Coordinates of N, CA and C in Angstrom, one line a residue:
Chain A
X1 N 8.7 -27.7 -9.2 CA 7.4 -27.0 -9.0 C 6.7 -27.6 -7.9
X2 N 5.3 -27.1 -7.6 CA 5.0 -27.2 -6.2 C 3.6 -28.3 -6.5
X3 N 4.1 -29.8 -5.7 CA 3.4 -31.0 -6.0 C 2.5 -31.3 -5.0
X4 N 1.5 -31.6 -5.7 CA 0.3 -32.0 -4.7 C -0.3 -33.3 -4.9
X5 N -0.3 -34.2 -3.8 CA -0.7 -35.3 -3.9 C -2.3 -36.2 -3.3
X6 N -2.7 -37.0 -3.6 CA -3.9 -37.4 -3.3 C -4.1 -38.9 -2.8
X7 N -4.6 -39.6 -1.4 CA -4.1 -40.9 -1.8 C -5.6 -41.1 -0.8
X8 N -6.1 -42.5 -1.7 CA -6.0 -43.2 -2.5 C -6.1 -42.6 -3.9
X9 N -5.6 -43.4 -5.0 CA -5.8 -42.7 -5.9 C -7.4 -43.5 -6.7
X10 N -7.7 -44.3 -6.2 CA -9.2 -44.7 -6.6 C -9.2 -45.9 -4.8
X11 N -10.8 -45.7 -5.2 CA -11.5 -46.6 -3.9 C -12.7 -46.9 -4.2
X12 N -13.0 -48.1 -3.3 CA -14.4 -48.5 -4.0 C -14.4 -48.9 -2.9
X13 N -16.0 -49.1 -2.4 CA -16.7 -48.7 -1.1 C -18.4 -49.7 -1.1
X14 N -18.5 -50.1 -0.2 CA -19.3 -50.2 0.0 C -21.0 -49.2 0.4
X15 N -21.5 -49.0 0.1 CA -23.2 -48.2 -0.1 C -23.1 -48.1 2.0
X16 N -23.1 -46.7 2.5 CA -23.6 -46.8 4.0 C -22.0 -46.5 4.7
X17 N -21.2 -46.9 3.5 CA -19.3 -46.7 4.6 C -18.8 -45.0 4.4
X18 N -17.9 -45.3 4.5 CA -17.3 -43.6 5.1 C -16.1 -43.9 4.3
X19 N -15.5 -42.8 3.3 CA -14.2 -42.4 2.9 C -13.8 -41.5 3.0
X20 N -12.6 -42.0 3.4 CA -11.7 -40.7 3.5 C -10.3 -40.2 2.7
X21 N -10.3 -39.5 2.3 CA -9.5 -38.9 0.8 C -8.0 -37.9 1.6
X22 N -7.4 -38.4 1.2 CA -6.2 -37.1 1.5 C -5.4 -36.2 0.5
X23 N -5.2 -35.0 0.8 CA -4.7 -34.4 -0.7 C -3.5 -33.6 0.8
X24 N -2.6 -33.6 0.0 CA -1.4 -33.2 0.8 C -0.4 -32.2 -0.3
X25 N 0.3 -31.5 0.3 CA 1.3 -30.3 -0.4 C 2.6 -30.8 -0.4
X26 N 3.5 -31.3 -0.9 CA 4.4 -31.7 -0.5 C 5.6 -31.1 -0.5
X27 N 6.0 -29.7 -0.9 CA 7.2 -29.2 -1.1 C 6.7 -27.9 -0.6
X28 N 5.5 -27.3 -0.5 CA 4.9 -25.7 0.0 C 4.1 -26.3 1.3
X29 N 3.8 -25.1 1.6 CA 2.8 -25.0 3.1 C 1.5 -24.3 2.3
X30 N 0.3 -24.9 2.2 CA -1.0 -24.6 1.5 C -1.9 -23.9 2.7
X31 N -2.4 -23.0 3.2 CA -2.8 -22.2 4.2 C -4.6 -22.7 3.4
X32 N -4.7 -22.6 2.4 CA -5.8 -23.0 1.5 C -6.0 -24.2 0.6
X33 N -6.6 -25.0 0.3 CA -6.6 -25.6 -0.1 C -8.3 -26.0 -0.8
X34 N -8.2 -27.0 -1.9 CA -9.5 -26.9 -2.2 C -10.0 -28.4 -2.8
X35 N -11.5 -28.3 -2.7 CA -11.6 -30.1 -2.9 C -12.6 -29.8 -4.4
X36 N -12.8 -30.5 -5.4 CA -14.1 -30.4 -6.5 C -14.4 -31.4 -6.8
X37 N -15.3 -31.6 -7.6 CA -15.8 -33.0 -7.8 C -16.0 -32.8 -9.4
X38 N -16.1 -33.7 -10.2 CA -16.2 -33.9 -11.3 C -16.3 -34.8 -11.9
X39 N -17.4 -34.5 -12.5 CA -18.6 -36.1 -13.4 C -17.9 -36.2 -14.6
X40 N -18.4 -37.6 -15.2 CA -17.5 -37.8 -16.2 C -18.0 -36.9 -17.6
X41 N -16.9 -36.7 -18.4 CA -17.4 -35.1 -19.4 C -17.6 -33.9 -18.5
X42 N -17.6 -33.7 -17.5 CA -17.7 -32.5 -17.4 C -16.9 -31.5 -16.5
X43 N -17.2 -30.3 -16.5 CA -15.9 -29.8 -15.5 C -16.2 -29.9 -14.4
X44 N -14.7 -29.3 -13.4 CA -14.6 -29.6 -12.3 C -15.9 -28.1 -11.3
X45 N -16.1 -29.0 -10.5 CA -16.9 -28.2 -9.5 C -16.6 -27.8 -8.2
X46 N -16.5 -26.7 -7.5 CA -15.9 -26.7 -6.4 C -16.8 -27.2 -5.2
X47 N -16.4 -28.3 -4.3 CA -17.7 -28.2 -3.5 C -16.8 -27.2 -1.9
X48 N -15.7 -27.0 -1.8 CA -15.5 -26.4 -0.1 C -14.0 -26.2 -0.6
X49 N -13.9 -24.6 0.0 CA -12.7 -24.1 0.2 C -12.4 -24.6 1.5
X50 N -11.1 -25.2 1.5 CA -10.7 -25.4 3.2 C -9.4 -24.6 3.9
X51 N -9.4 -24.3 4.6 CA -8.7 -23.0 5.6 C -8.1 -23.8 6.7
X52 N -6.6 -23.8 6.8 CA -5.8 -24.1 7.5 C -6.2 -23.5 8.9
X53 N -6.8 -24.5 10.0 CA -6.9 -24.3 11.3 C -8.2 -23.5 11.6
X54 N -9.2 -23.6 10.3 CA -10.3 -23.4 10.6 C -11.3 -24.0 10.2
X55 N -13.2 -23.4 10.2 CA -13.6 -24.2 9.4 C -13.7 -24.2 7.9
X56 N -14.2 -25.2 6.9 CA -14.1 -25.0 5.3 C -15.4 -24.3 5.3
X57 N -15.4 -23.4 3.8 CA -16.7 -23.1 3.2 C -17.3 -23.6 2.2
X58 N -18.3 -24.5 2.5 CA -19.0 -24.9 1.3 C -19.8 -24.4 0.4
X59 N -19.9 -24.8 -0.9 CA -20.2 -24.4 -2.0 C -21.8 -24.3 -1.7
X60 N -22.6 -23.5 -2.1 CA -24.1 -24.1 -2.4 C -24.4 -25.1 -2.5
X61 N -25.5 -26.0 -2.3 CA -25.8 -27.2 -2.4 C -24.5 -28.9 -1.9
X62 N -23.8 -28.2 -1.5 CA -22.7 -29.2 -1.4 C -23.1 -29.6 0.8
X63 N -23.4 -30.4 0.9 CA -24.0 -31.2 2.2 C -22.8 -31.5 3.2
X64 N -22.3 -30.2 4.1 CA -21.3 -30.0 5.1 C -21.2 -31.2 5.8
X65 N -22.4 -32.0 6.2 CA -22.3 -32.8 7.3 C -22.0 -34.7 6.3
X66 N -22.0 -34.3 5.0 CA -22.1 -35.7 4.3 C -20.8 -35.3 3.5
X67 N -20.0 -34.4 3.4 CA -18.7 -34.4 3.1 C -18.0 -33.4 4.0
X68 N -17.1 -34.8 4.8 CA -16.6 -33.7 6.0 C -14.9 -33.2 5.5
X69 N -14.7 -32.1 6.0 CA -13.3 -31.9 5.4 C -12.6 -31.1 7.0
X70 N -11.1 -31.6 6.5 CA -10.3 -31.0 7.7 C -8.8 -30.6 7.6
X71 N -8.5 -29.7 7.9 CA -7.5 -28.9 7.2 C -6.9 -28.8 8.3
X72 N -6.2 -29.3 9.1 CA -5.5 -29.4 10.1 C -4.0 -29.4 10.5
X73 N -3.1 -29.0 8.9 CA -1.9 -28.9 9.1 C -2.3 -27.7 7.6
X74 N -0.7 -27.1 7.5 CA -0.6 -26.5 6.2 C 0.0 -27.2 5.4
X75 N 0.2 -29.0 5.4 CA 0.1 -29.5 4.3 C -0.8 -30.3 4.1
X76 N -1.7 -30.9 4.9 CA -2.7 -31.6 4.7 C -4.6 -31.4 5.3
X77 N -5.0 -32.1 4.0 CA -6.6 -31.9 4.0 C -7.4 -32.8 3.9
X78 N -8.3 -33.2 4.4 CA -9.1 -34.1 4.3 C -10.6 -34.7 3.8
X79 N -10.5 -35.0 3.0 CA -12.2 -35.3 2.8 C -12.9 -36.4 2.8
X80 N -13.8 -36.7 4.2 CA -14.9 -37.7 4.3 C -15.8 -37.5 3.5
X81 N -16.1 -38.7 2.6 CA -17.3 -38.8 2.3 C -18.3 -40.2 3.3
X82 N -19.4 -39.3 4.1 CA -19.8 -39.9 5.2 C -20.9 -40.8 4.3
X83 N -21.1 -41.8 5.2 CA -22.2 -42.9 4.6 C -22.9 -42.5 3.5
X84 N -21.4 -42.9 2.3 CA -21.4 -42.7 1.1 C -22.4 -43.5 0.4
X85 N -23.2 -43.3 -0.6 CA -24.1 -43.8 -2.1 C -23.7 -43.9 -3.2
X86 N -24.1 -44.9 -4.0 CA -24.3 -44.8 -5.8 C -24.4 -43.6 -5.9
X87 N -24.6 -42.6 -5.9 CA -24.5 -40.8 -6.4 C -23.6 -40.4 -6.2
X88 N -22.8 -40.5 -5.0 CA -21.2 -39.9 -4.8 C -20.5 -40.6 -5.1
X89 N -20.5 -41.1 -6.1 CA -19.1 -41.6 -7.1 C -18.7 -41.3 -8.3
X90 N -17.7 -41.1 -8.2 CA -17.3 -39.7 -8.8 C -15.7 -39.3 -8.7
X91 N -15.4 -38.3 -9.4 CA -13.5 -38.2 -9.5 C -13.5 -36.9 -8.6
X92 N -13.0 -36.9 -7.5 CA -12.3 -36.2 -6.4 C -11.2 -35.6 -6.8
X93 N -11.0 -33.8 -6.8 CA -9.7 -33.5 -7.3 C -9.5 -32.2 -5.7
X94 N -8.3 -32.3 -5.2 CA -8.1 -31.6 -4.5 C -7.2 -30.2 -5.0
X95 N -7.1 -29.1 -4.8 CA -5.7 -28.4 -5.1 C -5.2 -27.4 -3.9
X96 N -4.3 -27.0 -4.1 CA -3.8 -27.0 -3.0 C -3.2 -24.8 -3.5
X97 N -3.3 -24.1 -2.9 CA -2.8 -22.7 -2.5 C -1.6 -22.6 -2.6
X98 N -0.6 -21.9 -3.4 CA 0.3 -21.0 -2.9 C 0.7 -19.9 -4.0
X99 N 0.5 -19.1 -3.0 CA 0.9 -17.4 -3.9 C -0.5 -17.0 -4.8
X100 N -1.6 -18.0 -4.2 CA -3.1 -17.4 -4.9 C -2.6 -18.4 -6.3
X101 N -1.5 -19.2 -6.5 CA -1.8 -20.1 -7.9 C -2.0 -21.4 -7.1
X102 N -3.1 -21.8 -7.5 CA -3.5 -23.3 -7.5 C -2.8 -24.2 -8.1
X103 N -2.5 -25.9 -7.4 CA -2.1 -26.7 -8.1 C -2.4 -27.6 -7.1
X104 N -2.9 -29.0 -8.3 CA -3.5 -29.7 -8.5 C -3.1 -31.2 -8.4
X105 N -3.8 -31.8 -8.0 CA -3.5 -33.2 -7.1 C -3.9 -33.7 -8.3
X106 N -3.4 -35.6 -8.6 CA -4.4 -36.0 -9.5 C -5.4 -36.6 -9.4
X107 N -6.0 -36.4 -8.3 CA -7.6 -36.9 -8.2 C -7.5 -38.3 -7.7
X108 N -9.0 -38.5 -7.1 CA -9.3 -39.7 -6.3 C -11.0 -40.1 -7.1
X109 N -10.5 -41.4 -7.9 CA -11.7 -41.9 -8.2 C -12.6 -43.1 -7.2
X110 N -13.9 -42.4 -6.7 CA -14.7 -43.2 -5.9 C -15.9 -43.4 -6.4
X111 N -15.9 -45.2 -6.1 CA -17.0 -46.0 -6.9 C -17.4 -45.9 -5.4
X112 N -18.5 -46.3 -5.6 CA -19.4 -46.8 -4.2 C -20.7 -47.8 -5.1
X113 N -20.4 -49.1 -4.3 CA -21.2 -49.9 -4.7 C -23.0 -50.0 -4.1
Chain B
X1 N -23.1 -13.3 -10.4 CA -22.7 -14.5 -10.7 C -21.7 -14.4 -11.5
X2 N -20.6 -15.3 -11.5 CA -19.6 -15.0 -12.6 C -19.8 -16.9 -12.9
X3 N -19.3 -16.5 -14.3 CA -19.3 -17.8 -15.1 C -18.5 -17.9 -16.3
X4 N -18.1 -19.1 -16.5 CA -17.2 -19.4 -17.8 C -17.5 -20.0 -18.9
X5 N -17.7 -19.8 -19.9 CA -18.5 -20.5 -21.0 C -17.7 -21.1 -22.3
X6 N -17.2 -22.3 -22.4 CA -16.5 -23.1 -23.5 C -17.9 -23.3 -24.4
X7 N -17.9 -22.7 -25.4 CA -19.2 -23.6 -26.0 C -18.8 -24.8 -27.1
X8 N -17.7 -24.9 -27.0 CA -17.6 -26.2 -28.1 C -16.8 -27.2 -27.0
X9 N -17.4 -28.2 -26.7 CA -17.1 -30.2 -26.4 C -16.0 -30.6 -26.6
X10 N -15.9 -30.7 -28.4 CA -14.9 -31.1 -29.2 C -14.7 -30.1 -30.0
X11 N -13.1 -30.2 -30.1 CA -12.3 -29.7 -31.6 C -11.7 -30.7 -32.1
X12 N -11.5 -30.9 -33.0 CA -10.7 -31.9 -33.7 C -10.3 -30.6 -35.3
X13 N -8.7 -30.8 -35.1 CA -7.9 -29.9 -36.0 C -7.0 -31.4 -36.7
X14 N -6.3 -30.8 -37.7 CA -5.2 -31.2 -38.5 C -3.8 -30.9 -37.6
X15 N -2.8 -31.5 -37.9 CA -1.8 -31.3 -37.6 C -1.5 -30.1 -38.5
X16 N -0.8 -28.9 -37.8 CA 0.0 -27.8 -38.6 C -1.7 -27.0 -39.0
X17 N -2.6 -27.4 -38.6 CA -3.8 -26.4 -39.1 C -3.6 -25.1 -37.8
X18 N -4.2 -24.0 -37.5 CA -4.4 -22.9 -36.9 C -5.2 -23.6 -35.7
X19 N -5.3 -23.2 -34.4 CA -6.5 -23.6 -33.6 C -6.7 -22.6 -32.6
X20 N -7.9 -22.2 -32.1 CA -8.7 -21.4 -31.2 C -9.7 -21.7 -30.2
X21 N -9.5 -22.3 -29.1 CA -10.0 -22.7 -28.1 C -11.1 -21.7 -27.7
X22 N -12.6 -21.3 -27.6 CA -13.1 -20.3 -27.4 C -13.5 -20.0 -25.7
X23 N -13.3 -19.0 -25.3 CA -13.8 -19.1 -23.8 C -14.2 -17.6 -23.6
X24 N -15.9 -17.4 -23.1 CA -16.2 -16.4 -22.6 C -16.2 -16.6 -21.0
X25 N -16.4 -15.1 -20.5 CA -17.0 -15.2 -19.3 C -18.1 -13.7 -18.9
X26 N -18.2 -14.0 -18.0 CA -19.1 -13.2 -17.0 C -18.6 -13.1 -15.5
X27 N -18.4 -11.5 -15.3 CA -18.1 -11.0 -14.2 C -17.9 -9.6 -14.3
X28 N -18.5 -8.7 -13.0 CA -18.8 -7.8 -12.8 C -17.5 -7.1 -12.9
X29 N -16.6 -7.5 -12.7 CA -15.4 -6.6 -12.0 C -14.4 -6.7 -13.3
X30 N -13.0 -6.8 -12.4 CA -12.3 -7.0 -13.5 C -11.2 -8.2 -12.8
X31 N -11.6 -9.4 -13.6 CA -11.0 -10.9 -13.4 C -9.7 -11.2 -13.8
X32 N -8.8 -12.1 -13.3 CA -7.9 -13.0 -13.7 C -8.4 -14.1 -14.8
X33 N -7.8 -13.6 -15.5 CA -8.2 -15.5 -16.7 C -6.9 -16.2 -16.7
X34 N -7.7 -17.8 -16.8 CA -6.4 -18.6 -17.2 C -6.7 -19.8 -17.6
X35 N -5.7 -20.6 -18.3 CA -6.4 -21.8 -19.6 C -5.5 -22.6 -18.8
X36 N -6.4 -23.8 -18.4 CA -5.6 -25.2 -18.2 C -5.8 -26.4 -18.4
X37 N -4.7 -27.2 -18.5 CA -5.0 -28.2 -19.7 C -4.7 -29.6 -19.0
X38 N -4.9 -30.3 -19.3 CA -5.3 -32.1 -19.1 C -4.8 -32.4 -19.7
X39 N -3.4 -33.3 -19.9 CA -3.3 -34.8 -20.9 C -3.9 -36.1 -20.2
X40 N -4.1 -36.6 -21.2 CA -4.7 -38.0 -20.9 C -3.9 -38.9 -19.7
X41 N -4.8 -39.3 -18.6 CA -4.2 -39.5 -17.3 C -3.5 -38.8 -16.5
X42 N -3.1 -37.3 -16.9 CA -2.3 -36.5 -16.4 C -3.2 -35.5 -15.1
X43 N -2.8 -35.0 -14.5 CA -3.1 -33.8 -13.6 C -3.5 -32.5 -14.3
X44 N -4.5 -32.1 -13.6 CA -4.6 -30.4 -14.3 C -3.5 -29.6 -13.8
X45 N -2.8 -28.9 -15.1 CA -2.0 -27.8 -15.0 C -2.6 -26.7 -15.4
X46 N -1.7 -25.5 -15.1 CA -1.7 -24.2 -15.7 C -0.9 -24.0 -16.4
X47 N -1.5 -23.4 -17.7 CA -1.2 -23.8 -19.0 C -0.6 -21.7 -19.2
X48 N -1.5 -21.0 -18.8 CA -1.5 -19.8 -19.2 C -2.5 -18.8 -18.3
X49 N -2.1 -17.5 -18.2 CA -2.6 -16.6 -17.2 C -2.3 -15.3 -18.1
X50 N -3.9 -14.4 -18.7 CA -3.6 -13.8 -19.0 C -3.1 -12.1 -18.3
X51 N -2.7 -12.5 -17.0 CA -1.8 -11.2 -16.4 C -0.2 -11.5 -17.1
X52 N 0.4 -12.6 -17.6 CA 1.4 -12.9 -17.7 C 1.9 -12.6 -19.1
X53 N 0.7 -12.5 -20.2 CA 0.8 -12.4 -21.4 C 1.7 -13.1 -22.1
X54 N 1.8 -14.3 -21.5 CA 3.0 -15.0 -22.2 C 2.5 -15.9 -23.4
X55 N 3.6 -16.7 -23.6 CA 3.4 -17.6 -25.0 C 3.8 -19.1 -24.5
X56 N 2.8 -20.0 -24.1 CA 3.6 -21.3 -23.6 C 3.6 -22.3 -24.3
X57 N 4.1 -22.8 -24.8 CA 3.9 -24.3 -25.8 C 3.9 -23.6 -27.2
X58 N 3.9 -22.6 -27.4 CA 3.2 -22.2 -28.8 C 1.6 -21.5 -28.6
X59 N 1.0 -21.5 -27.4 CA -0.1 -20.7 -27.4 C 0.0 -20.1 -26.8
X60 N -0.9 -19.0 -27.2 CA -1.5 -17.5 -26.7 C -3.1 -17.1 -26.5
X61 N -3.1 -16.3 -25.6 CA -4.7 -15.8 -25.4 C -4.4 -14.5 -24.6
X62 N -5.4 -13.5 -25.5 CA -5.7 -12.5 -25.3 C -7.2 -12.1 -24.2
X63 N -6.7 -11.6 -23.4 CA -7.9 -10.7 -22.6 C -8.6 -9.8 -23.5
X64 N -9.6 -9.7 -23.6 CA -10.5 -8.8 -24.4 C -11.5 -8.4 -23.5
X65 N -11.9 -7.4 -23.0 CA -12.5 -7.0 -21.8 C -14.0 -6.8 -22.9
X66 N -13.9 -5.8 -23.6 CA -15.2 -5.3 -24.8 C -16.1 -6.8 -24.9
X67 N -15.2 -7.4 -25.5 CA -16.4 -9.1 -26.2 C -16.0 -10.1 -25.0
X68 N -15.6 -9.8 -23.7 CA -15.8 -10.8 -22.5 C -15.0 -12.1 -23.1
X69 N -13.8 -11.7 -23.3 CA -13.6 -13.4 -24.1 C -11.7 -13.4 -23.9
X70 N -11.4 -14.7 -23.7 CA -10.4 -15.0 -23.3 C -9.9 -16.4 -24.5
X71 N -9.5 -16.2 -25.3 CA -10.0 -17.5 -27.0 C -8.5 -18.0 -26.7
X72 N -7.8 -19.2 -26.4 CA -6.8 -19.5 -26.7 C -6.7 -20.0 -27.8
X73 N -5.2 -20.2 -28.4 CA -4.8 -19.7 -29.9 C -3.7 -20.4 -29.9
X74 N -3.2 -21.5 -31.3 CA -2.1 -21.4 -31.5 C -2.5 -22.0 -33.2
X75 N -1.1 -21.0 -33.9 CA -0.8 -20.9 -34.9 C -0.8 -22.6 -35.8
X76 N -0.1 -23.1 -35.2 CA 0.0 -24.8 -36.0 C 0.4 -25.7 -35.1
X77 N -1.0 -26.4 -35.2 CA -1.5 -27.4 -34.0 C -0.4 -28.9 -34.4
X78 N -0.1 -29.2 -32.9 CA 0.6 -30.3 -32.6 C 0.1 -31.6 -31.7
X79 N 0.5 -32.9 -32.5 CA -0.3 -34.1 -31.9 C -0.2 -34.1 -30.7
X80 N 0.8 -33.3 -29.9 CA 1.0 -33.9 -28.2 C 0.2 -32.0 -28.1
X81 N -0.6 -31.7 -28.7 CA -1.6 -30.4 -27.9 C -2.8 -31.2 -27.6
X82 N -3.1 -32.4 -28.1 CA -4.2 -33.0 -27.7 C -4.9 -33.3 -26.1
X83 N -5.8 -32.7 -26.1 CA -5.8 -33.1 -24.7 C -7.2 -31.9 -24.2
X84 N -7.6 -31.8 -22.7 CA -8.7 -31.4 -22.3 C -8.3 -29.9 -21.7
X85 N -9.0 -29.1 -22.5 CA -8.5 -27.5 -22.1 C -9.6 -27.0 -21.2
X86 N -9.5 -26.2 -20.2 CA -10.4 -25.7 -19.6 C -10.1 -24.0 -19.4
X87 N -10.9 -23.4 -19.7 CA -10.9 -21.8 -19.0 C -11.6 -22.0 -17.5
X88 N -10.2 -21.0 -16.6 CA -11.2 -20.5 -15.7 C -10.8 -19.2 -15.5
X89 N -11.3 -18.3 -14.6 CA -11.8 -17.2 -13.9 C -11.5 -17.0 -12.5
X90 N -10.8 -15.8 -11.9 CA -10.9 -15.8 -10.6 C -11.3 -14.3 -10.1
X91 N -12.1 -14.1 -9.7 CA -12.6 -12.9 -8.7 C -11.2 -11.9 -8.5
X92 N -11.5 -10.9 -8.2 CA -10.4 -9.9 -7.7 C -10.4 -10.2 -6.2
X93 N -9.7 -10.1 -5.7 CA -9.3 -10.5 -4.2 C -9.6 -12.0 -4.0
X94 N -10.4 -12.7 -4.7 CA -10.2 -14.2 -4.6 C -9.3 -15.2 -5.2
X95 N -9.4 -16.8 -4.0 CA -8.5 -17.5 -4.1 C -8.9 -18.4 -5.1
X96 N -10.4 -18.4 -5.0 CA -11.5 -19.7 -6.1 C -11.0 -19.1 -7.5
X97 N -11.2 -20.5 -8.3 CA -11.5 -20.2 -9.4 C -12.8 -20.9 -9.8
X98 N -13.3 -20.1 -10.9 CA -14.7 -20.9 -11.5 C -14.5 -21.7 -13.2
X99 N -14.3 -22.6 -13.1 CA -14.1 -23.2 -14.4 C -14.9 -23.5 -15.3
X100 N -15.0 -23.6 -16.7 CA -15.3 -23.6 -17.7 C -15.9 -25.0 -17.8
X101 N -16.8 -25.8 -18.8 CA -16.7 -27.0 -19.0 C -15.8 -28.1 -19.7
X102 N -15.0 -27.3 -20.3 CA -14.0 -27.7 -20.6 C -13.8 -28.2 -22.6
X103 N -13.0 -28.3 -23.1 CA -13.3 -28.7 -24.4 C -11.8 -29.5 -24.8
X104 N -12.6 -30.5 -25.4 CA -11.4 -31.6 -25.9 C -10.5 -30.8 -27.6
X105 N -9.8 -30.8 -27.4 CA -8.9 -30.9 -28.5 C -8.2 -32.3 -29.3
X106 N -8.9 -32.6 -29.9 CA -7.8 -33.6 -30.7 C -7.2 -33.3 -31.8
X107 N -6.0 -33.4 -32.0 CA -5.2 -33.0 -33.1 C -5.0 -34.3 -34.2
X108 N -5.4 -34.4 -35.5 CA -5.1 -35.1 -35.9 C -4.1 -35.3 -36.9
X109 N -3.2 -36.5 -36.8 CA -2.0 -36.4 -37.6 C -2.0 -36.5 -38.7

């Protein structure tokens, strides 16, 4: 089946630093791909569809310039979280496109101290 | 707006008891549903799609367009069904899905 991966799989950061998250396709070519966030208890949220060789669309309320994303191959995507806070820590799940079925990375848990 | 509504947290069943995951939604059109599930430390899968009508693990869920509701189901619950179920939802022509909050199942032995 079609595996998606995420690395780091946790990170812990300093308050004011930059992370960066990678979710990659490893056996398919993802033309789409997607990042969500998700608090503890609750479901996942989408914050930005990302589009292979273009730009991503962000969700409502989700801050384009404080989570940057980059979709620059059809198997890999990226997500900065720019001069990250105590608020954006949190479980990072990416999934990845093919044939319109989604599958799913296991996520990136980020503390920020 | 389209939305997905789990309204139960927790289930906690018997082993070999009946169980029914509930999931409504809201959407104008006519949607894709599909139930996916979490084990503990595991990755989210896709568990079931109701275009596919199929039977996986022992569950089932019916599309009901009338009462908006998508209930997954299985006859006699097993300790390795425990785990975090979520409904979601996808648009006609879309690639998003909108998920559910999700509801724990624990089965107990």
């Amino acid at each position: 089946g079609a595996v998606v991966s995420q690395h780091p799989s946790w990170v812990i950061c300093k308050s004011g630093t930059s992370v960066k998250i990678e979710c990659r396709s490893l056996d398919f070519q993802a033309t789409t791909m997607f990042w969500y966030r998700q608090f503890p208890k609750q479901s996942l949220m989408l914050m930005a569809t990302s589009n292979e060789g273009s730009k991503a669309t962000y969700e409502q309320g989700v801050e384009k310039d404080k989570f940057l994303i980059n979709h620059a191959s059809l198997t890999l995507s990226t997500l900065t979280v720019t001069s990250a806070h105590p608020e954006d820590s949190s479980f990072y799940i990416c999934s990845a496109s093919s044939n319109r079925e989604q599958f799913f990375g296991p996520g990136t848990r980020l503390t920020v101290l | 707006a389209q939305r997905v509504t789990q309204p139960e947290k927790l289930l906690s069943v018997f082993k070999g008891a009946p169980v029914e995951l509930k999931c409504n939604y809201s959407y104008s059109g006519s949607p894709e549903l599909f139930w996916y599930v979490q084990y503990s430390r595991q990755r989210l899968q896709l568990l079931l799609r109701h275009i596919s009508r199929e039977s996986i693990k022992g569950f089932t869920a019916d599309l009901n367009k009338g009462e908006t509701s998508f209930h997954l189901k299985k006859p006699f619950a097993q300790e390795e069904d425990s785990a975090m179920y979520y409904c979601a939802l996808r648009g006609a022509g879309s690639y998003q899905l909108t998920f559910g909050k999700g509801t724990k199942l624990s089965v107990i032995p």
